[in-house]
Amino acid sequence: MSFRLFDAPLREPSQFVGFAGNMIDRQSENRADDSVDKALADPATRLLLMHGGRLYLKLGDSGALDPWFGATESEPFKVSLAQGILLGFSELGPVLAVPAGVEPEQLPETVKAIDYRSVYMQGLIDEAAAGAMAQGAALLAWHASHRFCSKCGTESQMRAGGYKRHCPNCGTEHFPRTDPVAIMLTATREKCLLGRGRHFAPGMYSALAGFIEPGETIEAAVRRETLEEAGIRLGRVVYHASQPWPFPYSLMIGCFGEPLNDDIQADLNELEDCRWFFRDEVRLMLERTHKDNLVTPPKGAIAHHLIRAWVDSE
Ligand SMILES: [Zn+2]
């Protein structure tokens, strides 16, 4: 059989995961060192205000939450504009993510500080804003934990609109990280492998996952993690979809794996339980109608999409 490049479906599965709705035009080729200052001079600029893993949201009269602040409007929140990151450009103008200095408990009644996970899980903002939040959250977290040059220890400086740090002592340039995580659903036509982490919500089972290590392909990481966590050897591994995951700056890479053995040997340091589930049972878990209240992860999670795609497959 010959290889055909564009046999993949037009409907990309990655379009449907949480944080995938980012509409920002990043214009990565135009990130001059003065790009944040230029953006702030534009009255149409909109800011996302962030503090300690939380997004600040304006509470409207109707109860709707609005994450967008104007530059002047953001001043009372002690924003560090020098630490602002130019995420890119929307149809309305430049978009920045900026650390705010005001503590959540000092905020006025009309502004709420809500952690990123709740903002996303509860669908408090639209998908485009959630995507922008993921981009900003990942970059602010990276800057906060990479203040000093890892080569010589000198405090480095933000450059390129927040997409680089430069060391004034040794000249090394540091670039934002994205940490790849493999998440995989091991499945046959009849059954799939789901596990329960020790910190999961009651009744929840999900696809297994683990960090991809240096020098490893995605497929090798999927096979290694599945063998380590469940004692299941995999044959074929197929990529399905990916998801930006800003906790703090991962990329979830979702795959399907074909099991070569049946007998699970769960790593009970990592997992509380791991077992095979038949398709009918998983369908009930997706629909939240399982008799023992077992559930799969919520809709925005890539695990949900892997499980849903398998349940709906032939
Ligand atoms: Zn240095």
Coordinates of C-alpha atoms and ligand atoms in Angstrom, one line a residue:
M1 CA 0.0 0.0 0.0
S2 CA 1.4 3.4 -0.9
F3 CA 1.6 6.3 1.5
R4 CA -0.9 9.0 0.8
L5 CA -0.1 12.3 2.5
F6 CA -3.5 13.9 2.9
D7 CA -5.6 10.9 3.8
A8 CA -6.2 12.4 7.2
P9 CA -9.7 13.8 7.8
L10 CA -10.4 17.5 7.1
R11 CA -12.1 17.8 10.5
E12 CA -9.1 18.0 12.7
P13 CA -9.8 16.4 16.1
S14 CA -7.6 19.1 17.8
Q15 CA -10.1 21.8 16.9
F16 CA -12.5 20.5 19.5
V17 CA -10.4 20.3 22.7
G18 CA -10.4 22.9 25.4
F19 CA -8.0 25.9 24.8
A20 CA -8.1 25.2 21.0
G21 CA -10.2 28.3 20.2
N22 CA -7.3 30.8 20.3
M23 CA -7.9 33.2 17.4
I24 CA -4.9 35.5 18.0
D25 CA -2.7 36.3 15.1
R26 CA 0.7 35.8 16.7
Q27 CA 2.7 37.6 14.0
S28 CA 5.8 35.8 15.4
E29 CA 8.0 37.4 12.7
N30 CA 7.3 40.9 14.0
R31 CA 8.2 40.6 17.7
A32 CA 10.6 43.6 18.0
D33 CA 11.8 44.5 21.5
D34 CA 9.6 47.6 21.6
S35 CA 6.5 45.7 20.5
V36 CA 4.8 45.7 23.9
D37 CA 5.3 49.5 24.2
K38 CA 3.9 50.0 20.7
A39 CA 0.9 47.8 21.5
L40 CA 0.3 49.7 24.8
A41 CA 0.2 53.0 22.9
D42 CA -2.7 51.7 20.8
P43 CA -6.0 52.6 22.5
A44 CA -7.6 49.5 21.1
T45 CA -5.2 47.2 23.1
R46 CA -6.9 44.7 25.4
L47 CA -5.2 43.1 28.4
L48 CA -5.7 39.8 30.3
L49 CA -4.8 40.4 33.9
M50 CA -3.3 37.5 35.8
H51 CA -2.0 36.9 39.3
G52 CA -0.8 33.7 41.0
G53 CA -2.5 31.3 38.6
R54 CA -5.8 33.2 38.4
L55 CA -7.4 35.3 35.8
Y56 CA -9.2 38.6 36.7
L57 CA -12.7 38.9 35.4
K58 CA -15.1 41.8 35.4
L59 CA -18.5 41.0 36.6
G60 CA -21.2 42.6 34.4
D61 CA -24.7 43.6 35.5
S62 CA -26.1 40.4 33.8
G63 CA -23.7 38.2 35.7
A64 CA -21.5 37.7 32.7
L65 CA -17.8 37.7 33.2
D66 CA -15.5 39.7 30.9
P67 CA -11.7 39.0 30.9
W68 CA -10.7 42.0 28.8
F69 CA -9.3 45.2 30.3
G70 CA -8.2 48.4 28.6
A71 CA -4.8 49.7 29.4
T72 CA -6.1 52.7 31.5
E73 CA -8.8 50.5 33.1
S74 CA -6.1 48.1 34.3
E75 CA -4.1 50.7 36.2
P76 CA -5.8 50.3 39.6
F77 CA -4.8 46.7 39.6
K78 CA -1.1 47.5 39.8
V79 CA -0.2 45.8 36.6
S80 CA 3.5 45.3 35.7
L81 CA 3.4 46.6 32.1
A82 CA 7.2 46.0 31.8
Q83 CA 6.4 42.3 32.4
G84 CA 3.6 42.3 29.9
I85 CA 3.6 39.9 27.0
L86 CA 2.3 40.7 23.5
L87 CA 0.2 37.6 22.7
G88 CA -0.5 39.0 19.2
F89 CA -3.4 40.7 17.4
S90 CA -7.1 40.1 17.4
E91 CA -9.6 41.7 15.0
L92 CA -10.1 44.4 17.7
G93 CA -6.4 45.2 18.2
P94 CA -3.3 44.0 20.1
V95 CA -3.7 41.5 23.0
L96 CA -1.5 41.4 26.0
A97 CA -1.2 39.2 29.1
V98 CA 0.0 41.2 32.1
P99 CA 0.8 40.3 35.7
A100 CA -1.4 42.2 38.2
G101 CA -0.1 43.2 41.6
V102 CA -3.4 43.6 43.6
E103 CA -4.1 40.5 45.7
P104 CA -7.4 38.7 45.0
E105 CA -8.9 39.6 48.4
Q106 CA -8.3 43.3 47.8
L107 CA -10.3 43.4 44.6
P108 CA -13.5 45.4 44.3
E109 CA -16.8 43.5 44.3
T110 CA -17.0 43.9 40.5
V111 CA -13.8 42.0 39.7
K112 CA -13.3 38.3 40.4
A113 CA -10.0 36.4 40.5
I114 CA -10.7 32.8 39.3
D115 CA -8.1 30.1 38.8
Y116 CA -7.4 29.1 35.2
R117 CA -8.7 25.5 35.7
S118 CA -12.1 26.7 37.0
V119 CA -12.4 29.4 34.3
Y120 CA -11.9 26.6 31.7
M121 CA -13.9 23.8 33.4
Q122 CA -16.9 26.0 34.1
G123 CA -16.8 27.6 30.6
L124 CA -16.7 31.2 32.1
I125 CA -15.3 32.8 29.0
D126 CA -15.6 32.1 25.3
E127 CA -13.3 29.7 23.5
A128 CA -11.2 32.4 21.9
A129 CA -10.6 34.1 25.3
A130 CA -9.8 30.7 26.9
G131 CA -7.2 30.0 24.2
A132 CA -5.6 33.4 24.8
M133 CA -5.7 32.7 28.5
A134 CA -3.8 29.4 27.9
Q135 CA -1.2 31.3 25.8
G136 CA -0.7 34.1 28.4
A137 CA -0.8 31.7 31.4
A138 CA 2.0 29.5 30.0
L139 CA 4.2 32.5 29.1
L140 CA 3.8 34.3 32.4
A141 CA 4.5 31.1 34.3
W142 CA 7.6 30.5 32.2
H143 CA 9.0 34.0 32.9
A144 CA 8.2 33.7 36.6
S145 CA 10.3 30.6 36.9
H146 CA 13.1 31.6 34.5
R147 CA 14.2 35.0 35.8
F148 CA 17.9 34.1 35.9
C149 CA 20.2 32.9 33.1
S150 CA 20.6 29.1 33.5
K151 CA 24.2 29.4 32.1
C152 CA 25.7 32.1 34.3
G153 CA 23.0 33.0 36.9
T154 CA 22.7 36.6 36.0
E155 CA 19.2 38.1 36.0
S156 CA 18.0 38.0 32.4
Q157 CA 15.7 40.5 30.6
M158 CA 12.5 40.0 28.7
R159 CA 12.8 40.6 25.0
A160 CA 10.8 40.1 21.8
G161 CA 7.4 41.0 23.3
G162 CA 7.9 38.3 25.9
Y163 CA 9.0 35.5 23.6
K164 CA 12.6 35.5 24.7
R165 CA 14.9 36.3 27.6
H166 CA 18.3 37.7 27.0
C167 CA 21.2 37.5 29.5
P168 CA 23.1 40.8 29.7
N169 CA 26.2 39.1 31.1
C170 CA 26.9 36.1 28.8
G171 CA 24.5 37.0 25.9
T172 CA 22.7 33.7 26.0
E173 CA 19.1 33.8 24.7
H174 CA 16.4 31.7 26.4
F175 CA 13.2 30.7 24.8
P176 CA 9.8 29.7 26.3
R177 CA 9.3 26.0 26.9
T178 CA 6.5 23.8 25.9
D179 CA 6.7 20.4 27.7
P180 CA 5.2 17.5 25.6
V181 CA 3.0 15.0 27.5
A182 CA 1.8 11.8 25.8
I183 CA -1.8 10.8 26.7
M184 CA -2.9 7.5 25.2
L185 CA -6.0 5.4 25.0
T186 CA -5.1 1.7 24.6
A187 CA -7.9 0.0 22.9
T188 CA -9.2 -2.9 20.9
R189 CA -12.5 -3.0 19.0
E190 CA -14.2 -4.3 22.2
K191 CA -12.5 -2.7 25.2
C192 CA -10.2 0.2 26.3
L193 CA -7.8 0.7 29.1
L194 CA -8.6 3.4 31.7
G195 CA -6.9 4.2 35.0
R196 CA -7.6 6.2 38.1
G197 CA -4.9 8.6 39.5
R198 CA -4.8 9.0 43.2
H199 CA -5.9 12.7 43.0
F200 CA -8.8 12.1 40.6
A201 CA -12.3 13.2 41.4
P202 CA -14.5 10.4 42.8
G203 CA -15.4 7.8 40.2
M204 CA -13.3 9.3 37.4
Y205 CA -11.3 7.1 35.1
S206 CA -9.1 8.5 32.3
A207 CA -6.6 7.7 29.6
L208 CA -3.0 7.1 30.9
A209 CA -0.5 9.9 30.4
G210 CA 3.2 10.8 31.1
F211 CA 5.9 13.2 30.1
I212 CA 7.8 12.6 26.9
E213 CA 11.5 12.4 27.8
P214 CA 14.5 13.8 25.9
G215 CA 15.6 11.6 23.1
E216 CA 12.2 9.9 22.8
T217 CA 9.7 9.8 20.0
I218 CA 6.0 10.3 20.8
E219 CA 5.4 6.6 19.9
A220 CA 8.2 5.4 22.1
A221 CA 6.9 7.5 25.0
V222 CA 3.4 6.1 24.6
R223 CA 4.7 2.5 24.6
R224 CA 7.0 3.1 27.6
E225 CA 4.3 4.9 29.7
T226 CA 1.7 2.2 29.0
L227 CA 4.1 -0.6 29.9
E228 CA 5.3 1.2 33.1
E229 CA 1.9 2.2 34.3
A230 CA -0.2 -0.8 33.2
G231 CA 2.1 -3.6 32.1
I232 CA 0.6 -3.5 28.7
R233 CA 2.9 -3.8 25.6
L234 CA 1.7 -1.8 22.6
G235 CA 1.9 -2.6 18.9
R236 CA 0.7 0.2 16.7
V237 CA 0.5 3.7 18.0
V238 CA -1.5 6.3 16.1
Y239 CA -1.6 10.1 16.7
H240 CA -5.1 11.6 17.2
A241 CA -5.1 15.1 18.5
S242 CA -3.2 17.6 20.7
Q243 CA -4.2 20.1 23.4
P244 CA -2.4 23.1 24.9
W245 CA -2.4 22.6 28.6
P246 CA -1.3 25.6 30.6
F247 CA -0.5 23.9 33.9
P248 CA 2.1 25.3 33.6
Y249 CA 3.1 24.9 29.9
S250 CA 2.5 21.5 28.5
L251 CA 1.3 20.2 25.2
M252 CA -0.9 17.1 25.5
I253 CA -0.3 14.7 22.6
G254 CA -3.2 12.3 22.3
C255 CA -2.7 8.9 20.7
F256 CA -4.4 5.5 20.4
G257 CA -2.4 2.3 21.2
E258 CA -3.0 -1.3 20.2
P259 CA -2.4 -3.7 23.1
L260 CA -0.4 -6.9 22.6
N261 CA -1.2 -8.5 25.9
D262 CA -4.3 -8.6 28.2
D263 CA -3.0 -9.0 31.7
I264 CA -2.7 -5.6 33.4
Q265 CA 0.0 -5.0 36.0
A266 CA -0.8 -1.6 37.3
D267 CA 1.9 0.6 38.9
L268 CA 0.1 1.2 42.2
N269 CA 2.5 4.1 43.1
E270 CA 1.1 6.0 40.1
L271 CA -2.4 4.6 39.9
E272 CA -5.1 3.7 42.3
D273 CA -6.8 1.4 39.8
C274 CA -6.4 0.4 36.1
R275 CA -8.6 -1.9 34.2
W276 CA -10.3 -2.8 30.9
F277 CA -13.7 -1.2 30.2
F278 CA -16.1 -2.5 27.5
R279 CA -17.6 0.0 25.1
D280 CA -21.2 0.0 26.5
E281 CA -19.8 0.8 30.0
V282 CA -17.7 3.6 28.7
R283 CA -20.7 5.1 26.8
L284 CA -22.6 5.2 30.1
M285 CA -19.5 6.9 31.8
L286 CA -19.5 9.6 29.0
E287 CA -23.2 10.1 29.4
R288 CA -22.9 10.3 33.2
T289 CA -25.4 7.4 33.7
H290 CA -23.1 4.7 35.0
K291 CA -24.8 2.7 37.8
D292 CA -21.7 3.1 40.0
N293 CA -21.3 6.8 39.1
L294 CA -18.1 6.1 37.2
V295 CA -17.3 9.0 34.8
T296 CA -14.8 10.0 32.1
P297 CA -13.1 13.4 32.1
P298 CA -15.1 16.5 31.2
K299 CA -15.6 17.7 27.6
G300 CA -12.7 20.1 27.3
A301 CA -10.2 17.5 28.2
I302 CA -8.3 15.7 25.4
A303 CA -8.9 12.4 27.3
H304 CA -12.6 12.9 26.8
H305 CA -12.1 13.3 23.0
L306 CA -9.9 10.2 22.8
I307 CA -12.5 8.2 24.7
R308 CA -15.4 9.7 22.7
A309 CA -13.7 9.0 19.4
W310 CA -13.1 5.4 20.3
V311 CA -16.7 4.8 21.6
D312 CA -18.1 6.3 18.4
S313 CA -15.7 4.3 16.1
E314 CA -16.8 1.2 14.4
Ligands
ZN1 ZN 24.1 34.4 31.3

